Amino acid sequence: MRHFHYIWASFLSLGLISPVFAQDSVDPAEPHATSELDSTTAQTSPTHPPRLEALKELKNIKAKDLKVDASATQPENQKDPLQPLNRQIFAFNEVLDRNVARPLAIQYKEKVPNEVRGSYRQFRKNLGEPWNAVNQLIQGRPLRAAESLGRFTINTLTTLGFADPARRIGLYTEEENFGTTLGYYSIPSGPYLVLPVFGPSTFRDTLGLVADSQARPQKYILEDRDGVYWSEQMLGGIDARSQLLDIEDVLQGDKYSAIRDIYLQRKNFSIAEKRGLEPETMFIEDDQDSNEDQDQQSNPDSSNDEIQEDDVDTTTK
């Protein structure tokens, strides 16, 4: 693992140069590959490449724009102020996916039996249970952490983690990461961010990704066996990509925006659920607020009564 920091530096460099490759790698004969970029570069001068314009847009980002707690219901300029650059990196990731990741995932799904893929997937999930427990302890949920450790113990002792007998006795998995733990304590996510290779993220989740990478058991089990470690990580990525093959056609229209909003929605849902909030409120927050305003205008007295009751309920909880 001694090369880990060098690899992260490589990814950082890749993030800076990826817009260049994204523009150069897209086949001019495939207009659909660049259609997503056209909307963000319509105002671009013909003498300035879109990637340069995207970098210039960063000058307009203010410190307050980086303190946002991004959610799918927010305006784009609030949740995604880095959109010009994000779309460039997204295009680069699409090139990698189309030419490398997706073909490998298709072959993997066709050649590897479903039972083998399922056992491998379960084995990796089981290795993550101790880190799940650590995050649950940090979140102040010791009983849930005990369940995760119980799952790890039972599954490891009985099947080496390749199956999930713990589920049969009512111990269900709850996958965690450090980014979610930071969100649990209401640390703002920062703007939406697209990482080279890794894909959708936020400032907070990028920090969590660094912590998660140091917590993988494989990192220490395969110490000084870098080739085996990175091969296993690559196989895990291919397996994850293969699970999206059946649902990738569901995304219609602006794929970038759809992926962004789904990512932010799922992340906020997960955090709200762990904090014991009602996750459905975050999806209808804007409509609910507008309805409450209309009700208040039509019947101020009843609205005040409802607000008082809500305050009492919130205090009780």
mmCIF file of N, CA and C in Angstrom, residues 1-2 217-226 229:
data_model
loop_
_atom_site.group_PDB
_atom_site.id
_atom_site.type_symbol
_atom_site.label_atom_id
_atom_site.label_comp_id
_atom_site.label_asym_id
_atom_site.label_seq_id
_atom_site.Cartn_x
_atom_site.Cartn_y
_atom_site.Cartn_z
ATOM 1 N N MET A 1 0.819 -1.212 0.000
ATOM 2 C CA MET A 1 0.000 0.000 0.000
ATOM 3 C C MET A 1 0.859 1.272 0.000
ATOM 4 N N ARG A 2 2.137 1.100 -0.153
ATOM 5 C CA ARG A 2 3.017 2.255 -0.042
ATOM 6 C C ARG A 2 2.818 3.242 -1.194
ATOM 7 N N PRO A 217 -10.497 -3.589 4.851
ATOM 8 C CA PRO A 217 -9.653 -4.671 5.371
ATOM 9 C C PRO A 217 -8.665 -5.196 4.335
ATOM 10 N N GLN A 218 -9.073 -5.166 3.039
ATOM 11 C CA GLN A 218 -8.178 -5.650 1.991
ATOM 12 C C GLN A 218 -6.863 -4.881 1.976
ATOM 13 N N LYS A 219 -6.918 -3.631 2.373
ATOM 14 C CA LYS A 219 -5.719 -2.794 2.360
ATOM 15 C C LYS A 219 -4.640 -3.353 3.281
ATOM 16 N N TYR A 220 -5.073 -3.985 4.375
ATOM 17 C CA TYR A 220 -4.117 -4.506 5.359
ATOM 18 C C TYR A 220 -3.892 -6.008 5.186
ATOM 19 N N ILE A 221 -4.936 -6.713 4.726
ATOM 20 C CA ILE A 221 -4.772 -8.142 4.466
ATOM 21 C C ILE A 221 -3.768 -8.365 3.334
ATOM 22 N N LEU A 222 -3.853 -7.483 2.323
ATOM 23 C CA LEU A 222 -2.978 -7.613 1.161
ATOM 24 C C LEU A 222 -1.813 -6.627 1.213
ATOM 25 N N GLU A 223 -1.346 -6.352 2.403
ATOM 26 C CA GLU A 223 -0.208 -5.450 2.581
ATOM 27 C C GLU A 223 0.986 -5.955 1.780
ATOM 28 N N ASP A 224 1.628 -5.033 1.054
ATOM 29 C CA ASP A 224 2.794 -5.349 0.216
ATOM 30 C C ASP A 224 2.458 -6.278 -0.937
ATOM 31 N N ARG A 225 1.177 -6.397 -1.254
ATOM 32 C CA ARG A 225 0.761 -7.148 -2.442
ATOM 33 C C ARG A 225 -0.115 -6.226 -3.291
ATOM 34 N N ASP A 226 0.511 -5.167 -3.760
ATOM 35 C CA ASP A 226 -0.239 -4.123 -4.440
ATOM 36 C C ASP A 226 -0.962 -4.632 -5.677
ATOM 37 N N TYR A 229 -4.074 -6.416 -4.602
ATOM 38 C CA TYR A 229 -5.019 -5.462 -4.022
ATOM 39 C C TYR A 229 -5.758 -4.686 -5.105
#
